[in-house]
Short mmCIF file of C-alpha atoms in Angstrom, two decimals:
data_model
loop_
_atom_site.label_atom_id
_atom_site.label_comp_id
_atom_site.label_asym_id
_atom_site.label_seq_id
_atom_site.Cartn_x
_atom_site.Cartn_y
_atom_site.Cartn_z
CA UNK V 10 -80.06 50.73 -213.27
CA UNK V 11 -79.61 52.41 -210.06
CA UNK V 12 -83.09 51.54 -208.77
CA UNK V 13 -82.80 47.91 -209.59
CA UNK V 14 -79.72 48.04 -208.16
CA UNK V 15 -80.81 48.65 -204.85
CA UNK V 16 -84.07 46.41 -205.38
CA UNK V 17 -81.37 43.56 -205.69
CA UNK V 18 -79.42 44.40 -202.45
CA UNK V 19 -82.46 44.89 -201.18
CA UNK V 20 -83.44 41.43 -201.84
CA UNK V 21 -80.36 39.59 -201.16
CA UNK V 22 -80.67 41.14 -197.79
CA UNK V 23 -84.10 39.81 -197.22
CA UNK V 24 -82.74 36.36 -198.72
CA UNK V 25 -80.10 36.46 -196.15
CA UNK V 26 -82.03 37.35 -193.03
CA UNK V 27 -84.50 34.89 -194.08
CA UNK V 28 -81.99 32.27 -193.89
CA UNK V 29 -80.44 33.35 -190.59
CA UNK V 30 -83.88 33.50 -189.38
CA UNK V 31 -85.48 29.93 -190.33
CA UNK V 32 -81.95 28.11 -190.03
CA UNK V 33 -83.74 25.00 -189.09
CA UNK V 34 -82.60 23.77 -185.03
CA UNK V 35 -81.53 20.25 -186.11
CA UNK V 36 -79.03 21.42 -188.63
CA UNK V 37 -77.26 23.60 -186.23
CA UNK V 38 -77.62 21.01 -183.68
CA UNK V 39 -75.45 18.57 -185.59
CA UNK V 40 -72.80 21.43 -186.62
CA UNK V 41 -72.58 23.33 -183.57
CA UNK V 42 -74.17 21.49 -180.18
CA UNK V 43 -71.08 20.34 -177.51
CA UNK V 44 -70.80 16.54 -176.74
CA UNK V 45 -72.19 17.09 -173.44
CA UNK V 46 -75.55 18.08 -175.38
CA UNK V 47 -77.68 15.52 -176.61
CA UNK V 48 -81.04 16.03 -178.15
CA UNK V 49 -83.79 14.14 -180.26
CA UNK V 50 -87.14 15.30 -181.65
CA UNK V 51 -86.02 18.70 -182.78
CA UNK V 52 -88.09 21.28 -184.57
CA UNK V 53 -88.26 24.69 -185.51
CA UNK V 54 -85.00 27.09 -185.69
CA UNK V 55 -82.49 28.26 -183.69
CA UNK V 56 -84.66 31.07 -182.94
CA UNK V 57 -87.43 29.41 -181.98
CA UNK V 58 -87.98 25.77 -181.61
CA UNK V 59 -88.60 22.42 -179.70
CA UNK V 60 -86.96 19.48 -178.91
CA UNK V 61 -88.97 16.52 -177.30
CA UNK V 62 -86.07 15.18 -174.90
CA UNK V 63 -82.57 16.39 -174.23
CA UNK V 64 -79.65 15.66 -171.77
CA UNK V 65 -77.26 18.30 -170.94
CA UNK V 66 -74.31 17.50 -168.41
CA UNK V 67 -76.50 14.19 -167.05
CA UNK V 68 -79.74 16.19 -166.24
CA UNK V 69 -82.73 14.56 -168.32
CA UNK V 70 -85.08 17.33 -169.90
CA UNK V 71 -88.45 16.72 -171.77
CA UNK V 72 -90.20 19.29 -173.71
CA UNK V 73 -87.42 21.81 -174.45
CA UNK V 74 -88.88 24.67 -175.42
CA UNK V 75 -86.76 27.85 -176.55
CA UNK V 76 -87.39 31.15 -178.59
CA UNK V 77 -84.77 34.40 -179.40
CA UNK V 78 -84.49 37.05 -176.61
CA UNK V 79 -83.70 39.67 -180.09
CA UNK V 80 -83.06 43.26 -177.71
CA UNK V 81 -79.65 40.95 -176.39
CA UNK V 82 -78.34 40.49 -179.74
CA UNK V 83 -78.26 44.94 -180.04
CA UNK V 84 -75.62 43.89 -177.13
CA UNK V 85 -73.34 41.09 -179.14
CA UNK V 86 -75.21 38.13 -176.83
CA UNK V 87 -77.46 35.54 -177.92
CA UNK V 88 -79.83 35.28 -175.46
CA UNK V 89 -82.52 32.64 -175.59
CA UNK V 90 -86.08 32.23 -173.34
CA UNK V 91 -86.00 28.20 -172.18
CA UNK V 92 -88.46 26.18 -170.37
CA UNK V 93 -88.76 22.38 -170.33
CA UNK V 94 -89.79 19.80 -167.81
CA UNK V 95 -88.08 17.44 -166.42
CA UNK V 96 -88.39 13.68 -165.44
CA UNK V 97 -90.08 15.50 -162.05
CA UNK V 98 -89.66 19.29 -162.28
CA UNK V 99 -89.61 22.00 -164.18
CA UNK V 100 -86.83 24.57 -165.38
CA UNK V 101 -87.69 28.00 -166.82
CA UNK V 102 -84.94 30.77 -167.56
CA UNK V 103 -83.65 33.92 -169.68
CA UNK V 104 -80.58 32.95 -171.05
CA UNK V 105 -78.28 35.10 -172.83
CA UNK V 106 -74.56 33.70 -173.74
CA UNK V 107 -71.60 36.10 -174.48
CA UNK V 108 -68.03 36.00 -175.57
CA UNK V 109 -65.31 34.25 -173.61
CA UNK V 110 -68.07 31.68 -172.23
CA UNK V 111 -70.08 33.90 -169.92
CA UNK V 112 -73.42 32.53 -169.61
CA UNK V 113 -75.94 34.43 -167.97
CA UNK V 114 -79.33 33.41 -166.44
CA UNK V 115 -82.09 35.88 -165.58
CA UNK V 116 -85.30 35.11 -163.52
CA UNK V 117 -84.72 31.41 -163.42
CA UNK V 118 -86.58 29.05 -161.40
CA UNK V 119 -86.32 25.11 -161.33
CA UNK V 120 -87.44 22.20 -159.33
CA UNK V 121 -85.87 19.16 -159.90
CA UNK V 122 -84.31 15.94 -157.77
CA UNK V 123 -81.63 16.24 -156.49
CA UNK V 124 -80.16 12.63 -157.92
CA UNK V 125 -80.77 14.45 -161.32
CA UNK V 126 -77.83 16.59 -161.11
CA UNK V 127 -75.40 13.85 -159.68
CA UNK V 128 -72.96 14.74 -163.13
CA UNK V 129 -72.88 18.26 -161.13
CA UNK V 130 -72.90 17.64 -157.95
CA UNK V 131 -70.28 16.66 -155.13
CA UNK V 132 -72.61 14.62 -153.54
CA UNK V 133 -72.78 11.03 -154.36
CA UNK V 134 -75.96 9.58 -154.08
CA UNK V 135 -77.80 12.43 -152.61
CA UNK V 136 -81.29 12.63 -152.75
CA UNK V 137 -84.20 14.75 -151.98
CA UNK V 138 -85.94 18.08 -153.92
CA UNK V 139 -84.39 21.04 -155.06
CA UNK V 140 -85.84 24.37 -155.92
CA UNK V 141 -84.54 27.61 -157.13
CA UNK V 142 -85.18 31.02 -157.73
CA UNK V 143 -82.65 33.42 -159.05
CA UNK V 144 -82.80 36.87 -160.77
CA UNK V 145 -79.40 36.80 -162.09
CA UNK V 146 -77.00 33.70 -162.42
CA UNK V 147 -74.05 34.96 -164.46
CA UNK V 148 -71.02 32.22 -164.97
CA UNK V 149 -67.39 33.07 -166.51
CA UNK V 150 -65.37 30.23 -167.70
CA UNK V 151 -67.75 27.50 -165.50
CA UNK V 152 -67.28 29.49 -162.49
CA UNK V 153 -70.20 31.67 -161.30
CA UNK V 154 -69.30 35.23 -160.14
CA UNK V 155 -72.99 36.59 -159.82
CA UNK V 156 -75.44 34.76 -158.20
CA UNK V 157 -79.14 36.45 -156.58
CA UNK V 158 -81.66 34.25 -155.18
CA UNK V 159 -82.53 31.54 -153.27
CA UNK V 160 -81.86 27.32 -153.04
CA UNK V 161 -83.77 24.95 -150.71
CA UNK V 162 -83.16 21.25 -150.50
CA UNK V 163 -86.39 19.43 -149.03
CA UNK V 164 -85.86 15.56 -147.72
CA UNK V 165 -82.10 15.93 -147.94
CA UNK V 166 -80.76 12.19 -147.47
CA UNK V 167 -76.60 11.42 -147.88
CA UNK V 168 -76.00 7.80 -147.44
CA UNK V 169 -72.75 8.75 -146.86
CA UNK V 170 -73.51 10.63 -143.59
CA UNK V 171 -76.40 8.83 -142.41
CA UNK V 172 -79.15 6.10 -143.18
CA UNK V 173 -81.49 8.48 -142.29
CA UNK V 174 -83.29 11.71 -144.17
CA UNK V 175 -81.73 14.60 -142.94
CA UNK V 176 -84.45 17.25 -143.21
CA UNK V 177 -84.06 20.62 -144.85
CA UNK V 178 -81.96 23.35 -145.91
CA UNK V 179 -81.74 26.51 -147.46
CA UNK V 180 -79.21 28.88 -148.60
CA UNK V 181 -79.52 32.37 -150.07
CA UNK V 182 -76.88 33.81 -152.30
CA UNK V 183 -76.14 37.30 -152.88
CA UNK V 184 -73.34 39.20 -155.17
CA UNK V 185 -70.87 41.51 -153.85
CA UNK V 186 -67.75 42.80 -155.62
CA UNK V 187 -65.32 40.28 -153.99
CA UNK V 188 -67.38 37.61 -155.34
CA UNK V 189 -70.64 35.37 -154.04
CA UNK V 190 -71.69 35.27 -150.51
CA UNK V 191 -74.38 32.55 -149.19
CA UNK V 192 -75.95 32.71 -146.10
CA UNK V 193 -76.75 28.76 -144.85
CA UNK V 194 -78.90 27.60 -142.58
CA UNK V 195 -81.74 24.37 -141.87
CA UNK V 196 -84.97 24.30 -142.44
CA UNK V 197 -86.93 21.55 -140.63
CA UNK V 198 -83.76 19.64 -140.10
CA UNK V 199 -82.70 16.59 -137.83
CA UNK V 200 -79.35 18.70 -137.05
CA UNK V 201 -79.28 22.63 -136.88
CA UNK V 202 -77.00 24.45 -138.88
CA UNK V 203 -76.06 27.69 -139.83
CA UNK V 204 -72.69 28.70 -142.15
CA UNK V 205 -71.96 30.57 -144.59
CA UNK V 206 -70.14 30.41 -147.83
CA UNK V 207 -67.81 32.46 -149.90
CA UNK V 208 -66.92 32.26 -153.46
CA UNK V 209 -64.60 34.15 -154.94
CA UNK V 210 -63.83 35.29 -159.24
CA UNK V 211 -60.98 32.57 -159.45
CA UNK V 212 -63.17 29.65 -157.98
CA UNK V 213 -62.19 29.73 -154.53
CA UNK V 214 -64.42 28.54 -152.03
CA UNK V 215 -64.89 28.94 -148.34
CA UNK V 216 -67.60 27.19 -146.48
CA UNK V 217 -67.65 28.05 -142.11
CA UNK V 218 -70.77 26.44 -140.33
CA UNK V 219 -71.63 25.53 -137.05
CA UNK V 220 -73.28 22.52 -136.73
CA UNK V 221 -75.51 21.14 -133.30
CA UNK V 222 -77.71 18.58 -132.30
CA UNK V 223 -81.21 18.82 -131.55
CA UNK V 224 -83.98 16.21 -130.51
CA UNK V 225 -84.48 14.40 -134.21
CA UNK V 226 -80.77 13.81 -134.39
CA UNK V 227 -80.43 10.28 -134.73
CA UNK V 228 -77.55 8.67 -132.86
CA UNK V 229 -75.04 7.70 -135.32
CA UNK V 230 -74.77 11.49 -136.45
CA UNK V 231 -74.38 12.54 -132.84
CA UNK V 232 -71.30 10.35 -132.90
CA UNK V 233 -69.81 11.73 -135.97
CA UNK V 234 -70.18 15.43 -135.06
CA UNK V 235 -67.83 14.38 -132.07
CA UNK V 236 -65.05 14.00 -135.43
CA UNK V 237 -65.24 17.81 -135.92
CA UNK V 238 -63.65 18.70 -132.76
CA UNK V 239 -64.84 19.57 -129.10
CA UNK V 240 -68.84 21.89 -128.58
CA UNK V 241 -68.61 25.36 -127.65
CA UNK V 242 -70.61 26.81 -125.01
CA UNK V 243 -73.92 26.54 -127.30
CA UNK V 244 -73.21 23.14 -128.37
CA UNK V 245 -72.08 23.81 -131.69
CA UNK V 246 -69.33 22.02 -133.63
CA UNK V 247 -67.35 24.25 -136.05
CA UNK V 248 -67.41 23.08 -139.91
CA UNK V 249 -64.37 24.29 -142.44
CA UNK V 250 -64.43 23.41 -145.54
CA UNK V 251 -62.06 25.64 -148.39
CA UNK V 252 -61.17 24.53 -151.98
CA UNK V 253 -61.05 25.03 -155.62
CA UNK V 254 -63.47 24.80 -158.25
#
Protein backbone atom coordinates (compact mmCIF):
# COMPACT_ATOMS: atom_id res chain seq x y z
CA UNK A 1 0.00 0.00 0.00
CA UNK A 2 2.90 2.09 0.75
CA UNK A 3 4.46 1.70 -2.70
CA UNK A 4 1.34 2.59 -4.53
CA UNK A 5 1.04 5.18 -2.35
CA UNK A 6 3.88 6.99 -3.45
CA UNK A 7 3.32 5.82 -7.22
CA UNK A 8 0.07 8.01 -6.82
CA UNK A 9 1.80 11.18 -5.43
CA UNK A 10 4.12 10.47 -7.72
CA UNK A 11 1.71 10.80 -10.45
CA UNK A 12 -0.40 13.55 -9.33
CA UNK A 13 2.81 15.43 -9.27
CA UNK A 14 3.61 14.69 -12.83
CA UNK A 15 -0.23 15.51 -13.59
CA UNK A 16 0.32 18.79 -11.99
CA UNK A 17 3.57 19.92 -13.53
CA UNK A 18 2.22 18.82 -16.73
CA UNK A 19 -0.49 21.21 -16.42
CA UNK A 20 1.61 24.14 -15.21
CA UNK A 21 3.81 23.32 -17.99
CA UNK A 22 1.41 23.16 -21.22
CA UNK A 23 -1.10 25.84 -19.67
CA UNK A 24 -1.98 26.88 -23.12
CA UNK A 25 -0.88 31.07 -23.77
CA UNK A 26 -4.39 32.11 -24.87
CA UNK A 27 -6.08 30.94 -21.76
CA UNK A 28 -3.85 32.84 -19.53
CA UNK A 29 -3.98 35.65 -21.87
CA UNK A 30 -7.69 36.17 -21.32
CA UNK A 31 -7.38 35.58 -17.34
CA UNK A 32 -4.33 37.35 -16.60
CA UNK A 33 -2.95 39.91 -19.59
CA UNK A 34 -3.40 43.96 -18.42
CA UNK A 35 -5.69 46.15 -20.66
CA UNK A 36 -2.78 47.82 -22.03
CA UNK A 37 -1.91 44.27 -23.64
CA UNK A 38 -3.56 43.24 -26.61
CA UNK A 39 -2.78 40.17 -28.59
CA UNK A 40 -4.24 37.88 -31.45
CA UNK A 41 -2.92 34.69 -33.06
CA UNK A 42 -1.68 33.07 -29.91
CA UNK A 43 -0.12 29.66 -29.60
CA UNK A 44 1.75 27.54 -27.47
CA UNK A 45 2.01 28.10 -23.47
CA UNK A 46 3.01 30.45 -21.20
CA UNK A 47 6.28 28.89 -21.30
CA UNK A 48 6.80 28.90 -24.63
CA UNK A 49 4.72 30.31 -27.34
CA UNK A 50 3.78 32.77 -30.22
CA UNK A 51 1.55 35.33 -30.90
CA UNK A 52 1.26 36.71 -34.55
CA UNK A 53 0.60 40.54 -33.60
CA UNK A 54 0.43 42.33 -30.29
CA UNK A 55 0.21 45.97 -28.97
CA UNK A 56 1.58 46.79 -25.67
CA UNK A 57 1.35 50.54 -24.37
CA UNK A 58 0.74 51.78 -28.33
CA UNK A 59 3.91 50.04 -29.77
CA UNK A 60 2.74 47.56 -32.66
CA UNK A 61 4.67 44.10 -32.48
CA UNK A 62 4.49 41.20 -35.09
CA UNK A 63 5.82 37.84 -34.50
CA UNK A 64 6.01 37.68 -30.68
CA UNK A 65 8.01 35.10 -29.89
CA UNK A 66 8.69 34.06 -26.10
CA UNK A 67 10.02 30.89 -24.19
CA UNK A 68 10.75 30.32 -20.04
CA UNK A 69 14.14 31.62 -18.74
CA UNK A 70 13.57 28.29 -15.87
CA UNK A 71 17.22 29.10 -13.65
CA UNK A 72 15.03 32.70 -12.68
CA UNK A 73 12.19 30.92 -11.32
CA UNK A 74 15.07 29.02 -8.48
CA UNK A 75 15.02 33.00 -7.65
CA UNK A 76 10.95 33.63 -7.21
CA UNK A 77 11.03 35.64 -10.90
CA UNK A 78 9.48 34.67 -14.00
CA UNK A 79 11.72 35.50 -16.45
CA UNK A 80 10.89 35.08 -20.10
CA UNK A 81 13.38 35.22 -23.52
CA UNK A 82 11.24 37.71 -26.14
CA UNK A 83 11.90 38.67 -29.60
CA UNK A 84 9.41 40.01 -32.16
CA UNK A 85 9.52 42.45 -35.00
CA UNK A 86 8.03 45.29 -35.39
CA UNK A 87 6.12 47.33 -38.11
CA UNK A 88 10.09 48.44 -38.94
CA UNK A 89 12.42 47.02 -36.27
CA UNK A 90 13.14 44.53 -34.22
CA UNK A 91 13.10 43.99 -30.28
CA UNK A 92 14.97 41.13 -28.58
CA UNK A 93 15.36 40.86 -24.64
CA UNK A 94 15.75 38.64 -21.32
CA UNK A 95 13.03 39.46 -19.29
CA UNK A 96 12.54 38.39 -15.87
CA UNK A 97 9.53 40.06 -13.68
CA UNK A 98 9.57 40.04 -9.80
CA UNK A 99 7.42 40.99 -6.91
CA UNK A 100 6.27 44.54 -6.25
CA UNK A 101 6.42 45.23 -10.21
CA UNK A 102 10.15 45.19 -10.84
CA UNK A 103 10.72 44.30 -14.31
CA UNK A 104 14.04 43.59 -15.40
CA UNK A 105 15.60 43.50 -18.93
CA UNK A 106 18.94 41.86 -19.71
CA UNK A 107 20.92 42.17 -23.04
CA UNK A 108 18.18 43.95 -24.87
CA UNK A 109 18.49 45.50 -28.12
CA UNK A 110 15.68 47.20 -30.34
CA UNK A 111 15.31 49.31 -33.35
CA UNK A 112 12.22 50.80 -33.89
CA UNK A 113 10.63 54.47 -35.05
CA UNK A 114 10.52 56.69 -33.05
CA UNK A 115 6.57 57.68 -33.85
CA UNK A 116 6.05 54.03 -32.56
CA UNK A 117 6.49 54.84 -29.03
CA UNK A 118 4.46 58.20 -29.10
CA UNK A 119 2.04 56.38 -26.02
CA UNK A 120 5.64 56.64 -24.19
CA UNK A 121 7.12 59.34 -25.20
CA UNK A 122 7.07 63.21 -24.31
CA UNK A 123 7.53 64.08 -27.65
CA UNK A 124 4.62 64.73 -29.82
CA UNK A 125 5.06 63.92 -33.20
CA UNK A 126 8.65 63.07 -33.16
CA UNK A 127 10.11 61.15 -35.70
CA UNK A 128 13.21 59.50 -36.80
CA UNK A 129 15.07 55.85 -35.74
CA UNK A 130 15.82 54.60 -32.52
CA UNK A 131 18.21 51.93 -31.45
CA UNK A 132 19.21 50.39 -28.25
CA UNK A 133 21.49 48.31 -26.55
CA UNK A 134 21.35 47.62 -22.89
CA UNK A 135 22.79 44.88 -20.58
CA UNK A 136 20.58 45.56 -17.74
CA UNK A 137 17.26 47.68 -17.73
CA UNK A 138 15.74 47.07 -14.30
CA UNK A 139 12.31 49.23 -13.53
CA UNK A 140 10.53 49.50 -9.92
CA UNK A 141 7.02 50.66 -9.87
CA UNK A 142 7.41 52.24 -13.79
CA UNK A 143 10.39 54.06 -12.79
CA UNK A 144 13.79 52.70 -13.93
CA UNK A 145 16.59 52.69 -11.30
CA UNK A 146 19.21 50.59 -13.38
CA UNK A 147 19.89 51.34 -16.68
CA UNK A 148 23.51 50.12 -18.81
CA UNK A 149 23.83 50.81 -22.36
CA UNK A 150 23.44 52.89 -25.05
CA UNK A 151 20.38 55.02 -27.13
CA UNK A 152 20.89 56.80 -30.49
CA UNK A 153 18.19 58.68 -32.32
CA UNK A 154 19.10 58.92 -36.20
CA UNK A 155 16.98 61.69 -38.39
CA UNK A 156 15.60 63.24 -35.23
CA UNK A 157 12.74 65.70 -36.56
CA UNK A 158 10.29 67.73 -33.76
CA UNK A 159 7.80 69.76 -35.58
CA UNK A 160 7.49 71.46 -32.61
CA UNK A 161 11.06 72.91 -32.67
CA UNK A 162 11.67 73.09 -36.22
CA UNK A 163 10.43 72.17 -39.86
CA UNK A 164 13.55 70.80 -40.38
CA UNK A 165 15.39 67.20 -39.44
CA UNK A 166 17.51 67.83 -36.72
CA UNK A 167 20.27 65.26 -37.14
CA UNK A 168 21.49 62.88 -34.47
CA UNK A 169 21.91 62.05 -30.99
CA UNK A 170 23.09 59.74 -28.60
CA UNK A 171 23.04 59.21 -25.00
CA UNK A 172 24.71 56.58 -22.83
CA UNK A 173 23.33 55.59 -19.50
CA UNK A 174 25.11 54.17 -16.69
CA UNK A 175 23.94 53.04 -12.94
CA UNK A 176 25.33 54.42 -9.88
CA UNK A 177 23.93 54.09 -6.36
CA UNK A 178 22.17 57.53 -6.33
CA UNK A 179 20.33 56.47 -9.28
CA UNK A 180 20.86 56.73 -13.40
CA UNK A 181 23.33 59.00 -14.95
CA UNK A 182 23.30 59.74 -18.93
CA UNK A 183 25.88 61.31 -20.63
CA UNK A 184 24.21 63.39 -23.89
CA UNK A 185 25.62 64.54 -26.68
CA UNK A 186 24.94 64.93 -30.98
CA UNK A 187 25.85 62.90 -33.39
CA UNK A 188 25.81 64.39 -36.93
CA UNK A 189 23.52 67.11 -35.75
CA UNK A 190 22.33 70.57 -37.22
CA UNK A 191 22.92 72.03 -33.51
CA UNK A 192 25.72 70.70 -31.09
CA UNK A 193 24.87 69.57 -27.85
CA UNK A 194 26.18 68.06 -24.97
CA UNK A 195 24.14 67.53 -21.32
CA UNK A 196 23.70 65.28 -19.14
CA UNK A 197 20.92 63.71 -17.23
CA UNK A 198 20.17 62.47 -13.79
CA UNK A 199 17.56 60.22 -12.55
CA UNK A 200 17.06 59.49 -9.33
CA UNK A 201 14.97 56.08 -7.22
CA UNK A 202 11.81 58.36 -6.64
CA UNK A 203 11.54 59.55 -10.39
CA UNK A 204 13.26 62.70 -10.24
CA UNK A 205 14.82 64.00 -13.16
CA UNK A 206 17.48 66.48 -13.99
CA UNK A 207 18.47 67.26 -17.49
CA UNK A 208 21.68 70.31 -17.84
CA UNK A 209 22.89 70.77 -21.56
CA UNK A 210 24.56 73.25 -23.41
CA UNK A 211 23.32 73.83 -26.57
CA UNK A 212 25.30 75.93 -29.79
CA UNK A 213 25.00 76.59 -33.22
CA UNK A 214 27.02 75.36 -35.91
CA UNK A 215 26.94 75.79 -39.83
CA UNK A 216 23.68 73.35 -40.62
CA UNK A 217 21.67 75.28 -38.09
CA UNK A 218 18.88 76.52 -39.91
CA UNK A 219 17.72 80.03 -39.03
CA UNK A 220 14.57 79.73 -37.21
CA UNK A 221 16.42 77.52 -34.48
CA UNK A 222 19.14 80.13 -34.23
CA UNK A 223 16.34 82.45 -33.18
CA UNK A 224 14.88 80.27 -30.61
CA UNK A 225 18.14 79.38 -28.82
CA UNK A 226 18.25 83.28 -28.22
CA UNK A 227 14.86 82.18 -25.66
CA UNK A 228 17.30 80.25 -23.40
CA UNK A 229 19.16 83.16 -22.23
CA UNK A 230 22.43 85.10 -23.32
CA UNK A 231 25.96 82.62 -25.09
CA UNK A 232 28.83 82.14 -22.98
CA UNK A 233 32.21 82.65 -24.13
CA UNK A 234 31.99 79.33 -26.41
CA UNK A 235 28.71 80.15 -27.73
CA UNK A 236 26.74 77.86 -25.82
CA UNK A 237 23.23 78.40 -24.42
CA UNK A 238 22.54 76.64 -21.08
CA UNK A 239 19.45 74.05 -21.10
CA UNK A 240 17.56 73.12 -17.54
CA UNK A 241 15.13 71.01 -17.53
CA UNK A 242 14.03 69.11 -13.81
CA UNK A 243 10.75 67.17 -13.11
CA UNK A 244 8.89 64.20 -12.02
CA UNK A 245 8.13 61.04 -13.52
Amino acid sequence: MAGQSRLTKVGLLVFIVGIIVLFPARVAYRWFAPAEFVASGISGSVWHGRAAEATAYGTYFRDLNWRINWLELATAKLGYGIESKLASGFVEADLSFGFGGVIRARNLQANLPLESMQSISALAGARGSVSANFSELRIESEVPVAADGRVEISALSLPLVSRDPLGGFRADFFSQESGITASIEDTNAVIELAGSLQLSPNGAYQLLAQLAANGETPPSIREQLQFLGPANARGQHELRLEGQL
